[in-house]
Amino acid sequence: MAAPVIEARGLGLTFQTNDGPVHALKDVNLTIDKGDFVSFIGPSGCGKTTFLRAVAALEHPTEGTLTVNGMTPDAARQARAYGYVFQAAGLYPWRTIAGNIKLPLEIMGFDRAEQAARVDRVLELVELKGFGNKFPWQLSGGMQQRASIARALAFDADILLMDEPFGALDEIVRDHLNEQLLDLWARTGKTIGFVTHSIPEAVYLSTRIVVMSPRPGRITDVIESPLPRERPLDIRDTPQFIEIAHRVREGLRAGHEHV
Amino acid sequence: MAGRFVARVLPVLTVVLAILVIWYGAAIWMNAQWTRDQAARAGQEVTFIEILRDTMAQDRPVLPAPHQVAAELWNSTVVEELTSRRGIVQSGTLSNRSLIYHGWITLSATLLGFVIGSGLGIALAIGIVHNRAMDQSVMPWAIASQTIPILAIAPMIIVVLNSVGVTGLLPKAIISAYLSFFPVVVGMVKGLRAPDHMQLDLMKTYNASRAQVFAKLRLPSSMPYLFASLKVGIAASLVGAIVGELPTGAVAGLGARLLAGSYYGQTVQIWSALIGAAVLAGLMVGLIGLLQRRTLRRMGMAR
């Protein structure tokens, strides 16, 4: 079997605050394999975002080990192992959509022809072909978020880390983007780490669902989804889907009883 | 189209008209005493109509009437340059009695001071944002520098620079810069810190260097702040240049005109120099506004 893409062993992360230490993560063990779509779900303060940020080397664990592609998170970042998508699209208003997608490419030193070719390719991937010359304010919120996904895809990282990317969007747009994201995942074979508040979103998208609970932030359940990889939107009405959603909800409730 | 024009021009005209009415009223009220004193000294009675007529045309009124200032402005610019022996038409150089000449002297010091001041301001802001030691040490000094009255420090700057042989344009420009660097520092620090955590984190995920974060994120983010502070800065520059002309007993510049006017009680000359300075400031701020609109539009930030 291939080496895991992301591996956490006994991972702990404690923030020192004025009110004493806060255990954002405690004794987290998790293995994510290539091509997995892993969702992290749990209430605020359960450490799901902190875990993702630790993978991206935006936070640094205080205990245990964390490897990304067999490297430390810092080394993985230098090797451009991942693209990160935040809750807000965070496109630069002074750059066009194409200009925004070029941003990481410029920083990483791709030549101009390569930049243009990659912009075209990822714009097509997120179905924004023809919008390259528009400015962000000319696009809807959902389109902006798609552009930010394109930006994260542009430099060919194998891992896509997404921190509540659709959290600020309305339900209809969110459904559409979920469908598109699955399609994109199927076509690119990326490994995706996805933080969400929404049970249906987690169940619909993931091959594995990591249920977390707060104080201290920890994993309470890891659910392997039996759903097929090919998922039309109406799979959400099947008994299988509802059963998984139920188990996630149970896991979340159990997490709360410990508090 | 016509409707929009009226909607834009009408409020401005109304305000201008109100200012003129108040100005004329104040001129009559303030200048009347002199007219009455003159009449009393000559043992004559004056009617209200005579007072009105006199207050509009005194040689050294307490408050010159608007048309007197307008006439002086016209005479000391266009008429002086076109018809006077020393004017540009007959002598080939600007007349030293014309407001254009004096305005140019002040403008050159203002612009040089503005360039020095805003350059210094931007440089300090970059230092403050990138260096912890500078962040904690520079700002208090910058604030302290602005609490010293410029009228107190301007003569010192002139004297000190004069003693090391620096005279002419530069001392005035330095006083100008002293006033104009501050708004630029404050505005640019705010602007360079405008990007939020998320945008800085995004740069981190790209493994961007500090220079790249500066060039691609901080600098473009700061543009709206920069232009706002440049507008304040250029007006402060003009004040600095005029103040710099006062303690030197300068013979040229708007400050010199103000000083000479006050020595000889030439209130009309003082007021026309003031209006000249105001017009200059308005033009410069307008020019920066134009630059701002063009830049932000090219950056796609103005809709």
Short mmCIF file of C-alpha atoms in Angstrom, two decimals, chain A residues 53 56-58 74 77-79 82 84 86-95 100 103-104 106-109 135 137 151-152 155, chain B residues 195 197-209 212-213 215-222 296-303:
data_model
loop_
_atom_site.label_atom_id
_atom_site.label_comp_id
_atom_site.label_asym_id
_atom_site.label_seq_id
_atom_site.Cartn_x
_atom_site.Cartn_y
_atom_site.Cartn_z
CA ARG A 53 -4.00 24.86 9.56
CA ALA A 56 -0.69 23.73 6.12
CA ALA A 57 2.03 24.76 8.62
CA LEU A 58 0.01 27.85 9.55
CA ASP A 74 6.94 23.27 6.61
CA ARG A 77 4.73 23.78 1.97
CA GLN A 78 8.06 24.51 0.35
CA ALA A 79 7.45 21.55 -1.94
CA TYR A 82 -1.05 21.73 -1.04
CA TYR A 84 -5.48 26.18 0.60
CA PHE A 86 -10.34 29.84 2.87
CA GLN A 87 -13.92 30.57 3.85
CA ALA A 88 -13.79 33.93 2.06
CA ALA A 89 -12.64 33.89 -1.54
CA GLY A 90 -10.11 36.60 -0.67
CA LEU A 91 -9.51 37.59 -4.27
CA TYR A 92 -7.50 40.76 -4.74
CA PRO A 93 -9.87 43.47 -5.95
CA TRP A 94 -7.09 45.07 -7.99
CA ARG A 95 -6.47 41.94 -10.02
CA ASN A 100 -5.68 36.41 -9.14
CA LEU A 103 -0.71 35.26 -8.13
CA PRO A 104 0.71 32.00 -6.72
CA GLU A 106 4.11 34.58 -10.08
CA ILE A 107 5.31 34.01 -6.54
CA MET A 108 6.51 30.52 -7.40
CA GLY A 109 8.31 31.80 -10.49
CA PHE A 135 -12.74 41.80 -11.87
CA TRP A 137 -16.66 42.43 -7.93
CA ARG A 151 -6.21 29.70 -7.67
CA ALA A 152 -5.47 26.86 -5.25
CA PHE A 155 0.20 25.16 -9.17
CA PRO B 195 -4.53 43.16 4.45
CA HIS B 197 -4.99 37.63 8.49
CA MET B 198 -6.54 35.49 5.84
CA GLN B 199 -4.77 37.28 3.01
CA LEU B 200 -1.45 37.11 4.85
CA ASP B 201 -2.01 33.39 5.57
CA LEU B 202 -2.73 32.81 1.90
CA MET B 203 0.62 34.39 1.03
CA LYS B 204 2.24 32.12 3.63
CA THR B 205 0.77 29.02 1.99
CA TYR B 206 2.53 30.12 -1.23
CA ASN B 207 5.76 30.38 0.72
CA ALA B 208 6.00 34.03 -0.38
CA SER B 209 8.97 36.10 0.73
CA GLN B 212 6.72 39.43 -2.44
CA VAL B 213 4.11 40.00 0.26
CA ALA B 215 4.95 44.06 -3.62
CA LYS B 216 1.92 41.89 -4.35
CA LEU B 217 -0.29 42.43 -1.32
CA ARG B 218 0.66 45.26 1.04
CA LEU B 219 1.55 47.91 -1.52
CA PRO B 220 -1.55 47.54 -3.73
CA SER B 221 -3.76 47.38 -0.61
CA SER B 222 -2.33 50.66 0.61
CA LEU B 296 -7.64 53.14 -8.86
CA ARG B 297 -9.61 52.73 -12.05
CA ARG B 298 -6.66 51.10 -13.74
CA MET B 299 -6.32 48.84 -10.71
CA GLY B 300 -9.99 47.97 -11.00
CA MET B 301 -10.69 49.30 -7.52
CA ALA B 302 -12.93 52.19 -8.55
CA ARG B 303 -16.25 51.20 -10.06
#
